[in-house]
Coordinates of C-alpha atoms in Angstrom, one line a residue:
M1 CA 0.0 -0.3 0.2
T2 CA 1.0 3.6 -0.9
L3 CA 0.6 6.5 0.9
T4 CA -1.0 7.4 -2.7
D5 CA -3.2 4.8 -2.4
P6 CA -5.0 6.4 1.0
A7 CA -4.7 9.7 0.1
A8 CA -6.4 9.5 -2.9
A9 CA -8.9 8.4 -1.6
L10 CA -9.3 10.5 1.0
H11 CA -9.3 13.3 -2.0
E12 CA -12.6 12.5 -3.2
G13 CA -15.7 14.3 -1.7
F14 CA -13.1 15.5 1.6
S15 CA -13.8 19.4 2.1
G16 CA -11.0 19.8 5.0
Q17 CA -6.8 20.4 3.6
M18 CA -4.5 17.3 3.4
L19 CA -0.8 17.6 4.5
R20 CA 1.7 15.6 3.2
P21 CA 5.8 15.4 3.7
A22 CA 7.1 18.0 2.3
Q23 CA 4.3 20.2 1.2
P24 CA 4.5 23.6 2.4
G25 CA 3.0 24.4 6.2
Y26 CA 3.5 19.9 6.5
D27 CA 6.6 20.7 9.1
E28 CA 4.8 23.1 11.4
A29 CA 2.0 21.0 11.4
R30 CA 2.4 18.1 13.0
Q31 CA 4.1 20.1 15.9
V32 CA 3.1 19.5 18.8
F33 CA 3.1 21.1 22.2
N34 CA 5.4 18.4 23.6
A35 CA 9.1 19.0 21.9
M36 CA 10.5 15.9 23.2
I37 CA 7.5 14.6 20.1
D38 CA 9.5 14.2 16.9
R39 CA 6.8 12.9 14.5
R40 CA 6.0 12.9 10.8
P41 CA 2.9 11.1 9.9
A42 CA 2.7 9.4 6.3
L43 CA -0.5 11.7 6.1
I44 CA -2.0 15.0 7.8
A45 CA -5.7 16.1 6.8
R46 CA -7.4 19.3 8.9
P47 CA -11.1 18.2 8.7
A48 CA -13.9 21.2 8.1
D49 CA -16.9 19.2 9.1
T50 CA -18.2 16.1 10.9
A51 CA -18.6 14.1 7.5
D52 CA -14.5 14.7 6.8
V53 CA -13.6 13.4 10.1
A54 CA -15.9 10.3 8.7
A55 CA -14.2 10.1 5.8
A56 CA -11.0 10.3 7.5
V57 CA -11.6 7.5 10.1
D58 CA -13.4 5.5 7.0
V59 CA -9.9 5.8 5.2
A60 CA -8.0 5.0 8.2
R61 CA -9.3 2.2 8.6
N62 CA -9.9 0.8 5.3
H63 CA -6.0 1.0 4.4
G64 CA -4.3 -0.1 8.2
L65 CA -3.2 2.8 8.9
V66 CA -2.6 4.0 12.2
V67 CA -5.0 7.0 13.5
A68 CA -3.8 9.9 16.0
V69 CA -6.6 12.9 16.7
R70 CA -5.8 15.9 17.6
C71 CA -7.5 19.0 18.9
G72 CA -4.4 21.6 21.6
G73 CA -2.4 18.6 20.9
H74 CA -1.1 18.9 24.1
S75 CA -0.6 15.4 25.1
V76 CA 2.7 15.7 27.5
A77 CA 2.3 11.7 25.9
G78 CA 2.6 13.0 22.7
L79 CA -0.2 10.9 21.9
S80 CA -1.8 13.2 20.1
T81 CA 0.4 13.3 16.4
C82 CA 2.3 9.7 15.7
D83 CA 4.5 8.0 12.6
D84 CA 3.5 7.0 9.2
G85 CA 0.8 6.8 9.4
L86 CA -3.2 8.8 9.9
L87 CA -3.1 12.4 11.7
I88 CA -6.4 13.7 11.8
D89 CA -6.6 17.3 13.1
L90 CA -9.7 19.2 14.7
S91 CA -8.3 22.5 14.0
G92 CA -11.1 23.7 11.6
L93 CA -13.9 22.1 13.6
K94 CA -14.4 26.5 15.4
S95 CA -18.1 26.7 15.7
I96 CA -19.4 27.8 18.9
T97 CA -22.9 28.5 19.2
V98 CA -24.0 30.3 23.2
D99 CA -27.4 29.5 24.3
P100 CA -27.1 31.9 27.4
E101 CA -31.4 31.3 28.2
A102 CA -30.3 27.7 28.0
R103 CA -27.2 28.0 29.4
T104 CA -25.2 26.1 27.5
V105 CA -23.4 26.0 24.9
R106 CA -22.2 23.7 21.4
A107 CA -18.4 23.6 20.7
G108 CA -16.3 22.5 17.7
G109 CA -14.5 19.4 18.3
G110 CA -11.5 21.9 18.0
V111 CA -11.7 24.7 19.6
L112 CA -9.5 25.6 22.5
W113 CA -10.6 26.1 26.3
G114 CA -9.7 30.6 25.8
E115 CA -11.3 30.7 22.6
L116 CA -14.2 29.0 24.6
D117 CA -14.2 31.4 27.2
A118 CA -14.3 34.9 25.4
A119 CA -17.9 33.2 23.8
T120 CA -19.3 32.2 26.9
Q121 CA -17.9 35.1 28.9
A122 CA -19.5 37.9 26.6
Y123 CA -22.4 36.5 28.6
G124 CA -21.1 36.1 32.0
L125 CA -21.0 32.4 31.4
H126 CA -18.6 30.0 32.1
T127 CA -18.3 26.2 32.3
P128 CA -15.0 24.2 33.8
G129 CA -12.0 24.6 31.7
G130 CA -8.2 24.6 30.8
R131 CA -6.3 26.8 33.1
V132 CA -3.9 27.4 30.3
T133 CA -6.6 29.0 26.9
T134 CA -5.0 26.9 23.9
T135 CA -5.3 23.5 25.6
G136 CA -8.2 21.7 23.7
I137 CA -10.9 21.1 24.7
G138 CA -11.8 17.3 23.6
G139 CA -9.2 15.3 25.2
F140 CA -9.0 17.5 28.0
T141 CA -12.8 17.2 28.7
T142 CA -12.8 12.8 26.9
G143 CA -9.5 13.2 29.5
G144 CA -11.9 14.5 32.9
G145 CA -11.3 17.7 33.2
Y146 CA -10.2 19.9 36.0
G147 CA -10.4 23.6 36.5
W148 CA -10.3 26.2 38.6
T149 CA -13.9 25.9 39.7
S150 CA -13.9 22.1 39.6
C151 CA -14.5 22.8 42.8
T152 CA -17.9 24.0 43.2
Y153 CA -19.3 22.3 40.0
G154 CA -17.6 20.1 39.4
L155 CA -15.0 17.8 35.8
A156 CA -15.6 19.0 32.2
C157 CA -17.2 16.0 31.5
D158 CA -19.4 16.3 34.8
N159 CA -20.6 19.7 32.8
L160 CA -21.2 17.5 28.9
I161 CA -24.3 17.0 28.6
A162 CA -24.3 15.7 24.7
A163 CA -22.0 14.6 21.5
E164 CA -21.4 14.2 18.6
V165 CA -18.8 11.1 18.1
V166 CA -17.8 9.4 15.1
L167 CA -16.7 5.6 15.8
A168 CA -14.5 3.7 14.3
D169 CA -16.9 2.2 11.4
G170 CA -18.1 5.7 10.5
R171 CA -21.0 6.1 12.2
V172 CA -21.9 9.2 13.0
V173 CA -24.4 9.3 16.6
R174 CA -25.1 11.4 19.3
A175 CA -24.0 10.7 22.7
S176 CA -25.9 11.8 26.2
E177 CA -28.1 10.4 28.7
D178 CA -30.1 9.2 26.9
E179 CA -28.9 8.4 23.4
H180 CA -26.5 5.4 23.2
A181 CA -26.3 5.5 26.8
N182 CA -22.9 3.6 27.7
L183 CA -20.8 5.7 25.3
F184 CA -22.0 8.9 27.0
W185 CA -20.6 6.6 30.0
G186 CA -17.2 6.1 28.5
I187 CA -16.4 8.9 27.0
R188 CA -16.5 11.2 29.9
G189 CA -13.4 10.2 31.6
G190 CA -12.2 7.3 28.6
G191 CA -10.1 9.7 26.7
G192 CA -10.5 8.6 22.9
N193 CA -10.8 5.1 23.3
F194 CA -14.5 4.7 22.0
G195 CA -14.5 7.3 19.2
I196 CA -13.6 11.2 17.6
V197 CA -15.7 13.9 19.4
T198 CA -16.8 16.0 17.0
E199 CA -19.3 18.7 18.6
F200 CA -19.5 18.9 22.8
T201 CA -22.6 20.4 25.0
F202 CA -21.9 21.7 27.7
R203 CA -24.2 23.2 30.9
L204 CA -22.9 27.0 32.0
H205 CA -23.1 28.5 35.2
P206 CA -22.7 32.5 36.4
L207 CA -20.0 33.3 36.6
G208 CA -17.7 37.0 35.5
P209 CA -16.6 38.8 33.5
T210 CA -15.0 40.6 36.7
V211 CA -14.4 37.3 39.8
L212 CA -12.2 38.2 43.0
A213 CA -8.3 35.9 41.6
G214 CA -4.9 36.0 41.5
L215 CA -1.9 34.9 43.3
T216 CA 0.6 35.4 46.4
M217 CA 4.0 34.6 46.9
F218 CA 6.0 33.8 49.5
P219 CA 9.6 33.6 50.1
I220 CA 10.9 30.7 49.5
E221 CA 12.4 30.5 53.2
R222 CA 9.0 31.2 54.4
A223 CA 7.8 27.6 52.2
P224 CA 7.2 25.4 55.5
E225 CA 5.1 28.0 57.5
A226 CA 3.4 28.9 54.4
L227 CA 2.9 25.9 53.0
R228 CA 1.0 24.3 56.6
G229 CA -1.2 27.4 56.1
W230 CA -2.5 27.5 52.9
R231 CA -3.0 23.6 54.1
D232 CA -5.4 24.2 56.9
R233 CA -6.7 27.2 54.9
A234 CA -7.7 25.0 52.2
D235 CA -9.4 22.2 54.3
A236 CA -11.2 24.9 56.3
A237 CA -12.8 27.2 53.1
P238 CA -16.1 26.7 51.1
D239 CA -16.2 24.7 47.5
E240 CA -16.1 28.9 46.2
L241 CA -12.1 29.0 47.0
A242 CA -10.3 27.4 44.0
T243 CA -6.8 27.6 44.9
A244 CA -3.8 25.5 44.4
C245 CA -0.3 26.2 45.5
V246 CA 3.0 26.5 43.9
V247 CA 6.8 26.5 43.1
L248 CA 8.2 28.6 40.6
T249 CA 10.4 31.2 39.4
A250 CA 9.0 35.0 40.8
P251 CA 8.3 36.4 37.2
P252 CA 10.1 40.0 36.4
E253 CA 6.9 41.9 36.5
P254 CA 6.4 45.4 38.2
F255 CA 4.3 44.1 41.0
V256 CA 7.1 41.3 42.6
P257 CA 9.5 42.4 44.6
E258 CA 13.5 42.9 43.0
E259 CA 14.9 41.1 45.4
L260 CA 12.4 37.8 44.7
R261 CA 12.1 37.9 41.1
G262 CA 14.2 35.6 39.2
K263 CA 13.9 33.2 42.5
P264 CA 12.2 30.6 43.6
V265 CA 9.0 31.2 45.2
L266 CA 5.8 29.5 46.8
G267 CA 3.0 30.6 45.4
V268 CA -0.8 31.0 46.6
A269 CA -3.4 31.8 43.9
A270 CA -6.6 31.6 44.6
L271 CA -11.1 32.7 42.6
Y272 CA -13.0 32.7 44.0
V273 CA -15.8 31.0 42.4
G274 CA -19.1 33.7 42.6
D275 CA -19.7 37.4 42.2
A276 CA -16.9 39.5 42.9
G277 CA -17.6 41.8 45.6
Q278 CA -18.4 38.9 47.4
G279 CA -15.7 37.0 47.7
A280 CA -12.9 38.9 50.1
E281 CA -13.9 37.6 53.4
V282 CA -13.0 33.8 51.9
V283 CA -9.5 35.0 50.3
Q284 CA -8.9 36.2 53.7
P285 CA -7.8 33.7 55.2
I286 CA -4.9 33.6 52.3
R287 CA -4.2 36.9 53.0
D288 CA -3.4 36.4 56.5
L289 CA -0.4 33.9 55.6
H290 CA 1.1 37.7 55.4
P291 CA 2.0 37.2 51.7
A292 CA 5.7 39.4 50.4
V293 CA 3.2 39.2 47.5
D294 CA -0.7 40.1 46.9
H295 CA -1.7 40.3 43.6
I296 CA -5.4 38.8 44.3
A297 CA -7.8 41.4 42.7
P298 CA -10.9 42.1 40.0
M299 CA -9.8 41.0 37.7
P300 CA -11.8 39.5 34.3
Y301 CA -12.4 36.2 34.3
T302 CA -10.6 35.8 30.8
A303 CA -7.5 37.0 32.0
F304 CA -6.9 33.9 35.6
Q305 CA -8.0 31.3 32.7
A306 CA -4.6 33.3 31.0
A307 CA -2.7 33.2 33.6
L308 CA -0.7 30.1 33.1
D309 CA 0.5 31.2 29.5
P310 CA 3.6 32.6 29.9
L311 CA 4.3 29.4 31.0
A312 CA 3.8 27.1 29.4
P313 CA 4.7 27.6 25.3
R314 CA 4.4 25.5 22.7
G315 CA 8.0 24.2 21.2
F316 CA 9.8 23.5 25.3
R317 CA 10.4 19.7 26.3
S318 CA 7.9 19.0 29.0
Y319 CA 7.2 16.0 31.6
W320 CA 4.1 16.4 33.9
R321 CA 2.4 13.9 36.8
G322 CA -0.6 13.7 37.6
E323 CA -1.4 12.2 41.0
Y324 CA -4.3 11.6 44.0
M325 CA -3.4 12.3 47.8
R326 CA -5.9 12.2 49.7
E327 CA -5.1 15.1 52.5
L328 CA -1.6 17.4 52.7
S329 CA 0.1 16.1 55.8
D330 CA 3.3 17.4 57.3
E331 CA 5.5 14.9 56.2
A332 CA 4.5 15.4 52.7
I333 CA 4.2 18.8 52.6
D334 CA 7.8 18.1 54.2
T335 CA 8.6 15.6 50.9
F336 CA 7.2 17.7 48.4
L337 CA 9.4 21.2 49.3
A338 CA 12.1 19.0 49.4
H339 CA 12.4 18.1 46.6
A340 CA 9.7 21.0 44.1
V341 CA 12.8 23.9 44.7
D342 CA 16.0 21.9 43.5
L343 CA 13.6 21.1 40.9
T344 CA 12.2 24.9 40.0
V345 CA 16.1 26.2 39.9
A346 CA 16.9 23.7 37.4
G347 CA 13.5 24.0 34.8
A348 CA 13.5 27.6 35.7
P349 CA 11.5 29.2 34.6
L350 CA 8.8 28.0 33.0
S351 CA 8.9 24.4 36.2
E352 CA 6.8 24.6 38.6
M353 CA 5.2 22.5 40.9
V354 CA 1.1 22.0 41.7
I355 CA -0.6 21.0 44.6
F356 CA -4.3 21.7 43.8
R357 CA -7.1 21.6 46.2
I358 CA -9.5 20.5 44.1
G359 CA -12.5 20.2 46.6
Q360 CA -16.3 19.1 46.7
G361 CA -17.5 19.9 43.3
V362 CA -15.6 16.6 42.3
A363 CA -17.1 14.4 44.9
T364 CA -20.3 15.7 44.2
V365 CA -21.5 13.2 41.9
P366 CA -22.0 10.4 41.8
D367 CA -18.3 7.3 41.1
E368 CA -20.4 5.7 39.4
A369 CA -22.2 8.5 37.1
A370 CA -19.4 8.3 34.9
A371 CA -15.7 7.0 33.3
F372 CA -13.8 9.4 35.4
S373 CA -12.9 7.6 38.8
H374 CA -11.1 8.8 41.7
R375 CA -13.4 11.4 43.4
D376 CA -13.1 10.9 46.4
A377 CA -9.1 13.1 46.0
G378 CA -8.9 16.3 48.0
Y379 CA -5.2 17.2 46.4
L380 CA -3.9 16.9 42.6
F381 CA 0.1 17.0 43.4
H382 CA 0.9 18.4 39.4
P383 CA 4.9 18.3 38.8
I384 CA 5.6 20.1 35.5
C385 CA 9.4 19.7 34.3
M386 CA 9.3 21.8 31.9
W387 CA 13.7 22.9 29.5
A388 CA 14.9 23.6 25.9
D389 CA 18.4 21.7 25.4
P390 CA 17.7 18.3 24.5
S391 CA 20.8 17.0 26.0
D392 CA 18.3 17.5 29.4
D393 CA 15.9 15.4 28.2
S394 CA 17.5 12.7 30.2
R395 CA 17.9 14.4 33.6
M396 CA 14.9 16.7 33.9
T397 CA 13.2 13.2 33.2
T398 CA 14.3 10.8 35.2
A399 CA 13.6 14.1 38.0
G400 CA 10.3 14.9 37.3
R401 CA 10.1 10.7 38.1
A402 CA 11.7 9.8 40.4
F403 CA 9.6 13.6 42.4
A404 CA 6.6 11.4 41.7
A405 CA 8.0 7.9 43.6
A406 CA 9.1 10.6 46.6
M407 CA 5.8 11.5 47.5
R408 CA 4.4 8.3 47.0
P409 CA 3.9 7.0 49.6
F410 CA 0.7 9.7 50.1
S411 CA -0.6 9.2 47.0
T412 CA -2.9 7.0 46.7
G413 CA -1.9 5.2 43.8
A414 CA -4.4 6.6 41.9
S415 CA -3.1 8.6 38.7
Y416 CA -4.6 11.5 36.7
L417 CA -4.5 10.9 33.2
N418 CA -4.4 14.0 31.6
F419 CA -0.9 14.5 33.7
T420 CA 0.0 11.2 32.5
P421 CA 3.0 10.6 30.4
E422 CA 3.2 6.8 31.6
S423 CA 1.1 3.9 29.5
D424 CA 1.2 1.9 31.7
R425 CA -1.0 3.9 35.2
V426 CA -4.6 3.7 33.0
R427 CA -5.4 0.5 35.2
D428 CA -4.6 2.9 38.5
A429 CA -6.5 5.4 36.3
Y430 CA -10.2 3.8 36.3
G431 CA -10.5 0.7 39.4
D432 CA -10.9 -3.2 37.8
D433 CA -14.0 -3.0 37.8
K434 CA -14.4 0.2 35.1
Y435 CA -11.7 -1.0 34.0
A436 CA -13.9 -4.2 33.2
R437 CA -16.7 -2.0 31.9
L438 CA -15.1 0.1 29.8
A439 CA -12.9 -2.5 28.4
T440 CA -16.5 -4.3 27.8
L441 CA -17.4 -0.4 25.9
K442 CA -14.9 -1.0 23.7
D443 CA -15.0 -3.9 22.6
T444 CA -18.8 -2.6 21.4
Y445 CA -17.5 1.0 18.9
D446 CA -13.9 -0.2 19.2
P447 CA -13.2 -4.0 18.8
T448 CA -9.8 -3.9 16.7
N449 CA -8.5 -0.8 18.3
L450 CA -8.4 1.7 15.9
F451 CA -8.2 4.2 18.1
R452 CA -5.4 3.4 20.1
L453 CA -3.2 5.9 19.8
N454 CA -4.5 7.7 24.1
Q455 CA -4.3 5.8 27.5
N456 CA -5.8 3.0 26.1
I457 CA -8.1 0.3 27.0
R458 CA -7.4 -2.5 24.8
P459 CA -10.4 -4.9 24.0
S460 CA -10.7 -8.2 25.7
H461 CA -10.0 -10.4 23.3
L462 CA -6.3 -8.6 22.6
A463 CA -3.6 -9.8 24.2
P464 CA -2.3 -6.9 27.1
V465 CA 1.3 -5.0 26.1
G466 CA 4.2 -6.0 27.6

């Protein structure tokens, strides 16, 4: 089978764009967020609509091509691209339709969170979404989707009302609580294992356009005391307080004292999920820790959503992890700081070591309601290592893994797959019972494992890998 066979087959009736190696724009189109991933698809298809996606799936299946699917390309594991196969790039599916009366939004599978936030904030509405604006809504949502406001409103997948899905056999179906309900259960946390979602319908909630939010900073010498204080306040806080602590490199911004700029600091981020004028009392306990920098103030919700963008540019090398913790003990805090400071310095200025407080908005959804699991965790440990020099790959990934291993005694043993590059943590993310149900679902919707470039749930008749 030659490359021209699938390309020619797809060309007929395909209204989108196709790119092959050596064509102008191919090298840019094949790039993803993590620069450690350098793969060359045999063909890149950029569909213009759902019919194009179905046609691309048919061609891949009929020609035995590996399929990769990309929305924002933020998969740290590089699962949104491939070598030699067919990359289906959804970036052309950009439709957004907000219904402010029904408080819903329909969005194409190529929409980025910054684009969705801008559209919904025009009506003072939002849904929990990615903390970096260039994150695609697709992989984020189907993998679960922790956003800043998840502490109050649950995960992105908890706010999914319906989805248009292209299946492995080329059929297009609508999945919801009333149609293909098992599929709907699976795509809410089961990733891209069961099909390609070409349109999402989300529930919206009032918020903004102005919120009370921002970042405080402490000199790293105060980190042991400040982090314990943050933990105590986070444990006691109402679910309207979205908050995280982070060891990061203080930026050279005017609001940062000169003596802290370029140095590792402990940051505490906060967002009041409600009317900005009513949040002062809720965020006051964080201010009572007497940070050196207090940058919490009324600001546009879209600005807070974009606050991490400078630390997440494309083209850098990345290693992340996502590990759950039920609580944040003093011993866990000491272990975190023993690794976080050195790793932040090694990966300065972009690396940051984060612990998110999850909140009860996630736990209120019954565990059996969707494929997403482990809703009883109190915190999410999320080290983000980023660097530029390929010669540092081994050193930085080894250090990132060592950090995760050191924190493992304090974890639940479960992983958040959207932040996990390793492929051997899939069963950990679901537990045995849910994994078995997901494998049965895979048997129904993708028995040949066409959609396998993901955190893969293999059909039950296929032997386990490795």
